[in-house]
CSV table of N, CA and C in Angstrom, one decimal:
chain,number,residue,atom,x,y,z
A,1,UNK,N,3.6,2.1,-12.5
A,1,UNK,CA,2.3,2.5,-12.1
A,1,UNK,C,1.9,3.8,-12.9
A,2,UNK,N,0.7,3.8,-13.3
A,2,UNK,CA,0.2,5.0,-14.0
A,2,UNK,C,-0.1,6.2,-13.0
A,3,UNK,N,-0.3,5.9,-11.7
A,3,UNK,CA,-0.5,6.9,-10.8
A,3,UNK,C,0.5,6.9,-9.7
A,4,UNK,N,0.9,8.1,-9.2
A,4,UNK,CA,1.8,8.1,-8.1
A,4,UNK,C,1.1,7.8,-6.8
A,5,UNK,N,1.8,7.5,-5.8
A,5,UNK,CA,1.3,7.2,-4.4
A,5,UNK,C,0.6,8.5,-3.9
A,6,UNK,N,1.2,9.6,-4.1
A,6,UNK,CA,0.6,10.9,-3.6
A,6,UNK,C,-0.7,11.2,-4.4
A,7,UNK,N,-0.7,11.0,-5.7
A,7,UNK,CA,-2.0,11.2,-6.4
A,7,UNK,C,-3.1,10.3,-6.0
A,8,UNK,N,-2.8,9.0,-5.8
A,8,UNK,CA,-3.8,8.1,-5.3
A,8,UNK,C,-4.4,8.5,-3.9
A,9,UNK,N,-3.5,8.9,-3.0
A,9,UNK,CA,-3.9,9.4,-1.7
A,9,UNK,C,-4.8,10.6,-1.8
A,10,UNK,N,-4.4,11.6,-2.6
A,10,UNK,CA,-5.2,12.8,-2.8
A,10,UNK,C,-6.6,12.5,-3.3
A,11,UNK,N,-6.6,11.6,-4.3
A,11,UNK,CA,-7.9,11.2,-4.9
A,11,UNK,C,-8.8,10.5,-3.9
A,12,UNK,N,-8.2,9.6,-3.1
A,12,UNK,CA,-9.0,8.9,-2.1
A,12,UNK,C,-9.5,9.8,-1.0
A,13,UNK,N,-8.7,10.7,-0.6
A,13,UNK,CA,-9.1,11.7,0.5
A,13,UNK,C,-10.2,12.6,-0.1
A,14,UNK,N,-10.1,13.0,-1.3
A,14,UNK,CA,-11.1,13.9,-2.0
A,14,UNK,C,-12.4,13.1,-2.1
A,15,UNK,N,-12.4,11.9,-2.4
A,15,UNK,CA,-13.6,11.0,-2.5
A,15,UNK,C,-14.2,10.9,-1.1
A,16,UNK,N,-13.4,10.7,-0.1
A,16,UNK,CA,-14.0,10.6,1.3
A,16,UNK,C,-14.6,12.0,1.7
A,17,UNK,N,-14.0,13.1,1.3
A,17,UNK,CA,-14.6,14.4,1.6
A,17,UNK,C,-15.9,14.6,1.0
A,18,UNK,N,-16.0,14.1,-0.3
A,18,UNK,CA,-17.3,14.3,-1.0
A,18,UNK,C,-18.4,13.4,-0.4
A,19,UNK,N,-18.0,12.2,0.0
A,19,UNK,CA,-19.0,11.3,0.5
A,19,UNK,C,-19.5,11.7,1.9
A,20,UNK,N,-18.6,12.4,2.6
A,20,UNK,CA,-19.0,12.8,4.0
A,20,UNK,C,-19.8,14.2,3.9
A,21,UNK,N,-20.1,14.6,2.8
A,21,UNK,CA,-20.9,15.9,2.7
A,21,UNK,C,-20.1,17.1,2.5
A,22,UNK,N,-18.8,17.0,2.5
A,22,UNK,CA,-17.9,18.2,2.3
A,22,UNK,C,-17.6,18.4,0.8
A,23,UNK,N,-16.7,19.3,0.6
A,23,UNK,CA,-16.3,19.5,-0.8
A,23,UNK,C,-15.1,18.6,-1.1
A,24,UNK,N,-15.3,17.7,-2.0
A,24,UNK,CA,-14.2,16.8,-2.4
A,24,UNK,C,-13.1,17.5,-3.0
A,25,UNK,N,-13.4,18.5,-3.8
A,25,UNK,CA,-12.4,19.3,-4.5
A,25,UNK,C,-11.5,20.0,-3.4
A,26,UNK,N,-12.1,20.7,-2.4
A,26,UNK,CA,-11.4,21.4,-1.4
A,26,UNK,C,-10.5,20.4,-0.6
A,27,UNK,N,-11.1,19.3,-0.3
A,27,UNK,CA,-10.4,18.2,0.5
A,27,UNK,C,-9.2,17.8,-0.3
A,28,UNK,N,-9.3,17.6,-1.6
A,28,UNK,CA,-8.2,17.2,-2.5
A,28,UNK,C,-7.1,18.2,-2.5
A,29,UNK,N,-7.5,19.5,-2.5
A,29,UNK,CA,-6.5,20.6,-2.5
A,29,UNK,C,-5.7,20.6,-1.2
A,30,UNK,N,-6.4,20.4,-0.1
A,30,UNK,CA,-5.8,20.4,1.3
A,30,UNK,C,-4.9,19.2,1.4
A,31,UNK,N,-5.4,18.0,0.9
A,31,UNK,CA,-4.6,16.8,1.0
A,31,UNK,C,-3.3,16.9,0.3
A,32,UNK,N,-3.2,17.6,-0.8
A,32,UNK,CA,-1.9,17.8,-1.4
A,32,UNK,C,-0.8,18.4,-0.5
A,33,UNK,N,-1.3,19.2,0.4
A,33,UNK,CA,-0.3,19.9,1.3
A,33,UNK,C,0.1,19.1,2.6
A,34,UNK,N,-0.7,18.0,2.8
A,34,UNK,CA,-0.4,17.2,4.0
A,34,UNK,C,0.9,16.4,3.8
A,35,UNK,N,1.6,16.2,5.0
A,35,UNK,CA,2.8,15.4,4.9
A,35,UNK,C,2.4,13.9,4.8
A,36,UNK,N,3.3,13.1,4.3
A,36,UNK,CA,3.1,11.7,4.1
A,36,UNK,C,3.8,10.9,5.1
A,37,UNK,N,3.2,9.9,5.7
A,37,UNK,CA,3.8,8.9,6.6
A,37,UNK,C,4.0,7.6,5.8
A,38,UNK,N,5.2,7.3,5.5
A,38,UNK,CA,5.5,6.1,4.7
A,38,UNK,C,6.5,5.2,5.5
A,39,UNK,N,6.3,3.9,5.3
A,39,UNK,CA,7.2,3.0,6.0
A,39,UNK,C,7.4,1.8,5.1
A,40,UNK,N,8.7,1.3,5.0
A,40,UNK,CA,9.1,0.2,4.2
A,40,UNK,C,9.6,-1.0,5.1
A,41,UNK,N,9.3,-2.2,4.7
A,41,UNK,CA,9.8,-3.4,5.4
A,41,UNK,C,10.2,-4.4,4.4
A,42,UNK,N,11.4,-4.9,4.6
A,42,UNK,CA,11.9,-6.0,3.7
A,42,UNK,C,11.7,-7.3,4.4
A,43,UNK,N,11.2,-8.3,3.6
A,43,UNK,CA,10.9,-9.6,4.1
A,43,UNK,C,11.4,-10.6,3.2
A,44,UNK,N,11.6,-11.8,3.7
A,44,UNK,CA,11.8,-13.0,2.9
A,44,UNK,C,10.7,-14.0,3.2
A,45,UNK,N,9.9,-14.3,2.2
A,45,UNK,CA,8.8,-15.3,2.3
A,45,UNK,C,9.4,-16.6,1.9
A,46,UNK,N,9.3,-17.7,2.8
A,46,UNK,CA,9.9,-19.0,2.4
A,46,UNK,C,9.0,-19.8,1.5
A,47,UNK,N,8.7,-19.2,0.3
A,47,UNK,CA,7.9,-19.9,-0.7
A,47,UNK,C,8.6,-19.6,-2.1
A,48,UNK,N,8.3,-20.5,-3.0
A,48,UNK,CA,8.8,-20.2,-4.4
A,48,UNK,C,8.1,-19.0,-4.9
A,49,UNK,N,8.7,-18.3,-5.9
A,49,UNK,CA,8.3,-17.0,-6.4
A,49,UNK,C,6.8,-17.0,-6.7
A,50,UNK,N,6.3,-17.9,-7.5
A,50,UNK,CA,4.9,-17.9,-8.0
A,50,UNK,C,3.9,-18.0,-6.8
A,51,UNK,N,4.2,-18.9,-5.8
A,51,UNK,CA,3.4,-19.1,-4.6
A,51,UNK,C,3.5,-17.8,-3.7
A,52,UNK,N,4.6,-17.2,-3.7
A,52,UNK,CA,4.8,-16.0,-2.9
A,52,UNK,C,4.0,-14.9,-3.5
A,53,UNK,N,3.9,-14.7,-4.8
A,53,UNK,CA,3.1,-13.7,-5.4
A,53,UNK,C,1.7,-13.9,-5.1
A,54,UNK,N,1.2,-15.1,-5.2
A,54,UNK,CA,-0.2,-15.4,-4.9
A,54,UNK,C,-0.5,-15.1,-3.4
A,55,UNK,N,0.4,-15.5,-2.5
A,55,UNK,CA,0.2,-15.2,-1.1
A,55,UNK,C,0.1,-13.7,-0.8
A,56,UNK,N,1.1,-12.9,-1.4
A,56,UNK,CA,1.1,-11.5,-1.2
A,56,UNK,C,-0.2,-10.9,-1.7
A,57,UNK,N,-0.6,-11.3,-2.9
A,57,UNK,CA,-1.8,-10.7,-3.5
A,57,UNK,C,-3.0,-11.0,-2.7
A,58,UNK,N,-3.1,-12.2,-2.1
A,58,UNK,CA,-4.2,-12.6,-1.3
A,58,UNK,C,-4.3,-11.8,0.0
A,59,UNK,N,-3.1,-11.6,0.7
A,59,UNK,CA,-3.0,-10.8,1.9
A,59,UNK,C,-3.4,-9.4,1.6
A,60,UNK,N,-2.8,-8.8,0.6
A,60,UNK,CA,-3.1,-7.4,0.3
A,60,UNK,C,-4.6,-7.2,-0.2
A,61,UNK,N,-5.1,-8.2,-0.9
A,61,UNK,CA,-6.5,-8.1,-1.3
A,61,UNK,C,-7.4,-8.0,-0.1
A,62,UNK,N,-7.0,-8.8,1.0
A,62,UNK,CA,-7.8,-8.9,2.2
A,62,UNK,C,-7.7,-7.6,3.0
A,63,UNK,N,-6.6,-6.9,2.8
A,63,UNK,CA,-6.4,-5.6,3.5
A,63,UNK,C,-7.0,-4.4,2.7
A,64,UNK,N,-7.2,-4.6,1.5
A,64,UNK,CA,-7.8,-3.5,0.6
A,64,UNK,C,-9.2,-3.3,0.9
A,65,UNK,N,-9.7,-2.3,0.2
A,65,UNK,CA,-11.1,-1.9,0.3
A,65,UNK,C,-12.0,-2.9,-0.4
A,66,UNK,N,-13.1,-3.3,0.2
A,66,UNK,CA,-14.0,-4.2,-0.5
A,66,UNK,C,-14.4,-3.7,-1.9
A,67,UNK,N,-14.5,-4.7,-2.8
A,67,UNK,CA,-14.9,-4.4,-4.2
A,67,UNK,C,-13.7,-4.0,-5.1
A,68,UNK,N,-12.5,-3.9,-4.5
A,68,UNK,CA,-11.3,-3.5,-5.3
A,68,UNK,C,-10.4,-4.6,-5.3
A,69,UNK,N,-9.9,-4.9,-6.5
A,69,UNK,CA,-8.9,-6.0,-6.6
A,69,UNK,C,-7.5,-5.3,-6.6
A,70,UNK,N,-6.5,-6.0,-6.2
A,70,UNK,CA,-5.2,-5.4,-6.2
A,70,UNK,C,-4.7,-5.2,-7.7
A,71,UNK,N,-3.9,-4.1,-7.8
A,71,UNK,CA,-3.3,-3.8,-9.1
A,71,UNK,C,-2.0,-4.6,-9.2
A,72,UNK,N,-1.8,-5.4,-10.2
A,72,UNK,CA,-0.5,-6.2,-10.3
A,72,UNK,C,0.2,-5.8,-11.6
A,73,UNK,N,1.5,-5.5,-11.5
A,73,UNK,CA,2.3,-5.2,-12.6
A,73,UNK,C,3.4,-6.3,-12.7
A,74,UNK,N,3.5,-7.0,-13.8
A,74,UNK,CA,4.4,-8.1,-14.0
A,74,UNK,C,5.7,-7.6,-14.6
A,75,UNK,N,6.7,-8.2,-14.2
A,75,UNK,CA,8.0,-8.1,-14.8
A,75,UNK,C,8.6,-9.5,-15.0
A,76,UNK,N,9.8,-9.5,-15.4
A,76,UNK,CA,10.4,-10.8,-15.6
A,76,UNK,C,10.8,-11.6,-14.3
A,77,UNK,N,11.4,-10.9,-13.4
A,77,UNK,CA,11.8,-11.5,-12.2
A,77,UNK,C,11.1,-10.8,-11.0
A,78,UNK,N,10.1,-10.0,-11.2
A,78,UNK,CA,9.4,-9.3,-10.1
A,78,UNK,C,8.0,-9.0,-10.4
A,79,UNK,N,7.2,-8.9,-9.4
A,79,UNK,CA,5.8,-8.5,-9.5
A,79,UNK,C,5.5,-7.3,-8.5
A,80,UNK,N,4.8,-6.3,-9.0
A,80,UNK,CA,4.4,-5.3,-8.1
A,80,UNK,C,2.9,-5.3,-7.9
A,81,UNK,N,2.5,-5.3,-6.6
A,81,UNK,CA,1.1,-5.5,-6.2
A,81,UNK,C,0.8,-4.2,-5.4
A,82,UNK,N,-0.3,-3.6,-5.7
A,82,UNK,CA,-0.7,-2.3,-5.0
A,82,UNK,C,-2.2,-2.3,-4.7
A,83,UNK,N,-2.5,-2.0,-3.5
A,83,UNK,CA,-3.9,-1.8,-3.0
A,83,UNK,C,-4.0,-0.5,-2.2
A,84,UNK,N,-5.3,-0.1,-2.0
A,84,UNK,CA,-5.6,1.0,-1.1
A,84,UNK,C,-6.3,0.4,0.1
A,85,UNK,N,-5.7,0.4,1.2
A,85,UNK,CA,-6.3,-0.1,2.4
A,85,UNK,C,-6.7,1.0,3.3
A,86,UNK,N,-7.5,0.6,4.4
A,86,UNK,CA,-7.9,1.6,5.4
A,86,UNK,C,-7.0,1.5,6.6
A,87,UNK,N,-6.6,2.7,7.1
A,87,UNK,CA,-5.8,2.7,8.3
A,87,UNK,C,-6.3,3.8,9.2
A,88,UNK,N,-5.6,3.9,10.3
A,88,UNK,CA,-5.9,5.0,11.3
A,88,UNK,C,-7.2,4.6,12.0
A,89,UNK,N,-7.8,5.6,12.7
A,89,UNK,CA,-9.0,5.4,13.5
A,89,UNK,C,-10.1,5.0,12.6
A,90,UNK,N,-10.7,3.8,12.9
A,90,UNK,CA,-11.9,3.4,12.2
A,90,UNK,C,-11.5,2.9,10.7
A,91,UNK,N,-10.3,2.9,10.4
A,91,UNK,CA,-9.9,2.5,9.0
A,91,UNK,C,-10.3,3.5,8.0
A,92,UNK,N,-10.5,4.7,8.4
A,92,UNK,CA,-11.0,5.8,7.4
A,92,UNK,C,-9.9,6.4,6.6
A,93,UNK,N,-8.6,6.3,7.1
A,93,UNK,CA,-7.5,7.0,6.4
A,93,UNK,C,-7.0,6.1,5.3
A,94,UNK,N,-7.1,6.5,4.0
A,94,UNK,CA,-6.6,5.7,3.0
A,94,UNK,C,-5.1,5.5,3.1
A,95,UNK,N,-4.6,4.2,2.9
A,95,UNK,CA,-3.2,3.9,2.9
A,95,UNK,C,-2.9,3.1,1.6
A,96,UNK,N,-1.9,3.7,0.8
A,96,UNK,CA,-1.5,3.0,-0.4
A,96,UNK,C,-0.4,2.0,0.0
A,97,UNK,N,-0.7,0.7,-0.3
A,97,UNK,CA,0.2,-0.4,0.1
A,97,UNK,C,0.8,-1.0,-1.2
A,98,UNK,N,2.1,-1.0,-1.3
A,98,UNK,CA,2.8,-1.5,-2.5
A,98,UNK,C,3.7,-2.6,-2.1
A,99,UNK,N,3.6,-3.7,-2.7
A,99,UNK,CA,4.6,-4.8,-2.4
A,99,UNK,C,5.3,-5.2,-3.7
A,100,UNK,N,6.6,-5.2,-3.6
A,100,UNK,CA,7.5,-5.5,-4.8
A,100,UNK,C,8.0,-6.9,-4.4
A,101,UNK,N,7.6,-7.9,-5.2
A,101,UNK,CA,8.0,-9.3,-4.9
A,101,UNK,C,9.0,-9.7,-6.0
A,102,UNK,N,10.2,-10.1,-5.5
A,102,UNK,CA,11.3,-10.4,-6.3
A,102,UNK,C,11.8,-11.8,-6.1
A,103,UNK,N,12.2,-12.4,-7.2
A,103,UNK,CA,12.8,-13.8,-7.1
A,103,UNK,C,14.0,-13.7,-6.2
A,104,UNK,N,14.0,-14.6,-5.2
A,104,UNK,CA,15.2,-14.7,-4.3
A,104,UNK,C,16.3,-15.6,-4.8
A,105,UNK,N,17.4,-15.5,-4.2
A,105,UNK,CA,18.5,-16.4,-4.6
A,105,UNK,C,18.5,-17.7,-3.9
A,106,UNK,N,17.8,-17.9,-2.8
A,106,UNK,CA,17.8,-19.1,-2.1
A,106,UNK,C,16.4,-19.7,-2.2
A,107,UNK,N,15.9,-20.3,-1.0
A,107,UNK,CA,14.7,-21.0,-1.0
A,107,UNK,C,13.5,-20.0,-0.8
A,108,UNK,N,13.8,-18.7,-0.5
A,108,UNK,CA,12.7,-17.8,-0.3
A,108,UNK,C,12.6,-16.7,-1.4
A,109,UNK,N,11.5,-15.9,-1.3
A,109,UNK,CA,11.2,-14.9,-2.2
A,109,UNK,C,11.3,-13.6,-1.4
A,110,UNK,N,12.0,-12.6,-2.0
A,110,UNK,CA,12.1,-11.3,-1.4
A,110,UNK,C,10.9,-10.4,-1.6
A,111,UNK,N,10.4,-9.7,-0.5
A,111,UNK,CA,9.3,-8.9,-0.6
A,111,UNK,C,9.6,-7.5,0.0
A,112,UNK,N,9.5,-6.4,-0.7
A,112,UNK,CA,9.6,-5.1,-0.1
A,112,UNK,C,8.2,-4.5,0.0
A,113,UNK,N,7.8,-4.3,1.2
A,113,UNK,CA,6.5,-3.8,1.5
A,113,UNK,C,6.5,-2.4,1.9
A,114,UNK,N,5.7,-1.5,1.2
A,114,UNK,CA,5.7,-0.1,1.5
A,114,UNK,C,4.2,0.3,1.7
A,115,UNK,N,4.0,1.1,2.8
A,115,UNK,CA,2.7,1.6,3.1
A,115,UNK,C,2.8,3.1,3.3
A,116,UNK,N,1.9,3.9,2.7
A,116,UNK,CA,2.0,5.3,2.8
A,116,UNK,C,0.6,5.9,3.0
A,117,UNK,N,0.5,6.9,3.9
A,117,UNK,CA,-0.7,7.6,4.2
A,117,UNK,C,-0.5,9.1,4.4
A,118,UNK,N,-1.4,9.9,4.2
A,118,UNK,CA,-1.3,11.3,4.5
A,118,UNK,C,-1.6,11.5,6.0
A,119,UNK,N,-0.9,12.4,6.6
A,119,UNK,CA,-1.0,12.7,8.0
A,119,UNK,C,-1.6,14.1,8.2
A,120,UNK,N,-2.7,14.2,9.0
A,120,UNK,CA,-3.3,15.5,9.4
A,120,UNK,C,-2.7,16.0,10.7
A,121,UNK,N,-3.5,16.8,11.4
A,121,UNK,CA,-3.1,17.3,12.6
A,121,UNK,C,-2.8,16.3,13.7
A,122,UNK,N,-3.7,15.2,13.7
A,122,UNK,CA,-3.5,14.1,14.6
A,122,UNK,C,-2.6,13.1,13.9
A,123,UNK,N,-1.5,12.8,14.5
A,123,UNK,CA,-0.5,11.9,13.9
A,123,UNK,C,-1.0,10.4,14.2
A,124,UNK,N,-1.5,9.7,13.2
A,124,UNK,CA,-1.9,8.4,13.4
A,124,UNK,C,-0.9,7.3,13.0
A,125,UNK,N,0.1,7.7,12.2
A,125,UNK,CA,1.1,6.8,11.7
A,125,UNK,C,0.5,5.6,11.0
A,126,UNK,N,-0.5,5.9,10.2
A,126,UNK,CA,-1.2,4.9,9.5
A,126,UNK,C,-0.3,4.1,8.6
A,127,UNK,N,0.6,4.7,7.9
A,127,UNK,CA,1.6,4.0,7.0
A,127,UNK,C,2.4,3.0,7.8
A,128,UNK,N,3.0,3.5,8.9
A,128,UNK,CA,3.8,2.6,9.7
A,128,UNK,C,3.0,1.4,10.3
A,129,UNK,N,1.9,1.7,10.8
A,129,UNK,CA,1.1,0.6,11.4
A,129,UNK,C,0.6,-0.4,10.4
A,130,UNK,N,0.1,0.1,9.3
A,130,UNK,CA,-0.4,-0.8,8.2
A,130,UNK,C,0.8,-1.7,7.7
A,131,UNK,N,1.9,-1.1,7.5
A,131,UNK,CA,3.1,-1.9,7.0
A,131,UNK,C,3.4,-3.0,8.0
A,132,UNK,N,3.4,-2.7,9.3
A,132,UNK,CA,3.8,-3.6,10.3
A,132,UNK,C,2.7,-4.7,10.4
A,133,UNK,N,1.5,-4.4,10.3
A,133,UNK,CA,0.4,-5.3,10.4
A,133,UNK,C,0.4,-6.3,9.2
A,134,UNK,N,0.6,-5.8,8.0
A,134,UNK,CA,0.7,-6.7,6.8
A,134,UNK,C,2.0,-7.5,6.8
A,135,UNK,N,3.1,-7.0,7.3
A,135,UNK,CA,4.3,-7.7,7.3
A,135,UNK,C,4.1,-8.9,8.3
A,136,UNK,N,3.4,-8.7,9.4
A,136,UNK,CA,3.2,-9.8,10.3
A,136,UNK,C,2.3,-10.9,9.6
A,137,UNK,N,1.4,-10.5,8.8
A,137,UNK,CA,0.6,-11.5,8.1
A,137,UNK,C,1.3,-12.3,7.0
A,138,UNK,N,2.4,-11.6,6.5
A,138,UNK,CA,3.2,-12.3,5.4
A,138,UNK,C,4.3,-13.1,6.0
A,139,UNK,N,4.7,-12.8,7.2
A,139,UNK,CA,5.9,-13.5,7.8
A,139,UNK,C,5.5,-14.9,8.2
A,140,UNK,N,6.4,-15.8,8.1
A,140,UNK,CA,6.1,-17.2,8.4
A,140,UNK,C,5.8,-17.4,9.9
């Protein structure tokens, strides 16, 4: 990816700060100092690789912000799909969700799902909750 998870979260929070009438630049500076809540879940989706990639992309696109398509990076035996979803109270906290879809050895396809969000004073655990919610949508 050309942008790191932290950089995407800082830019998203800065944009929210600017839209809400505050200083986007100041919000971005403060966001750099916030701790990150990240959670990873390993799944096996009982579909062939190509169908699993389509399913993961569809689920993540549905969780992402309207008007944004998922970013997909292709490799020989794996695909990485990334979106920015909304988490926390009212879905206002940006959550970077990354799925690494790998060819499995058996009938299924391996998916490593990671969701990360910045945490303020009120711990919302948006990364953990978003990862669990999306894993439930991907699980058979």
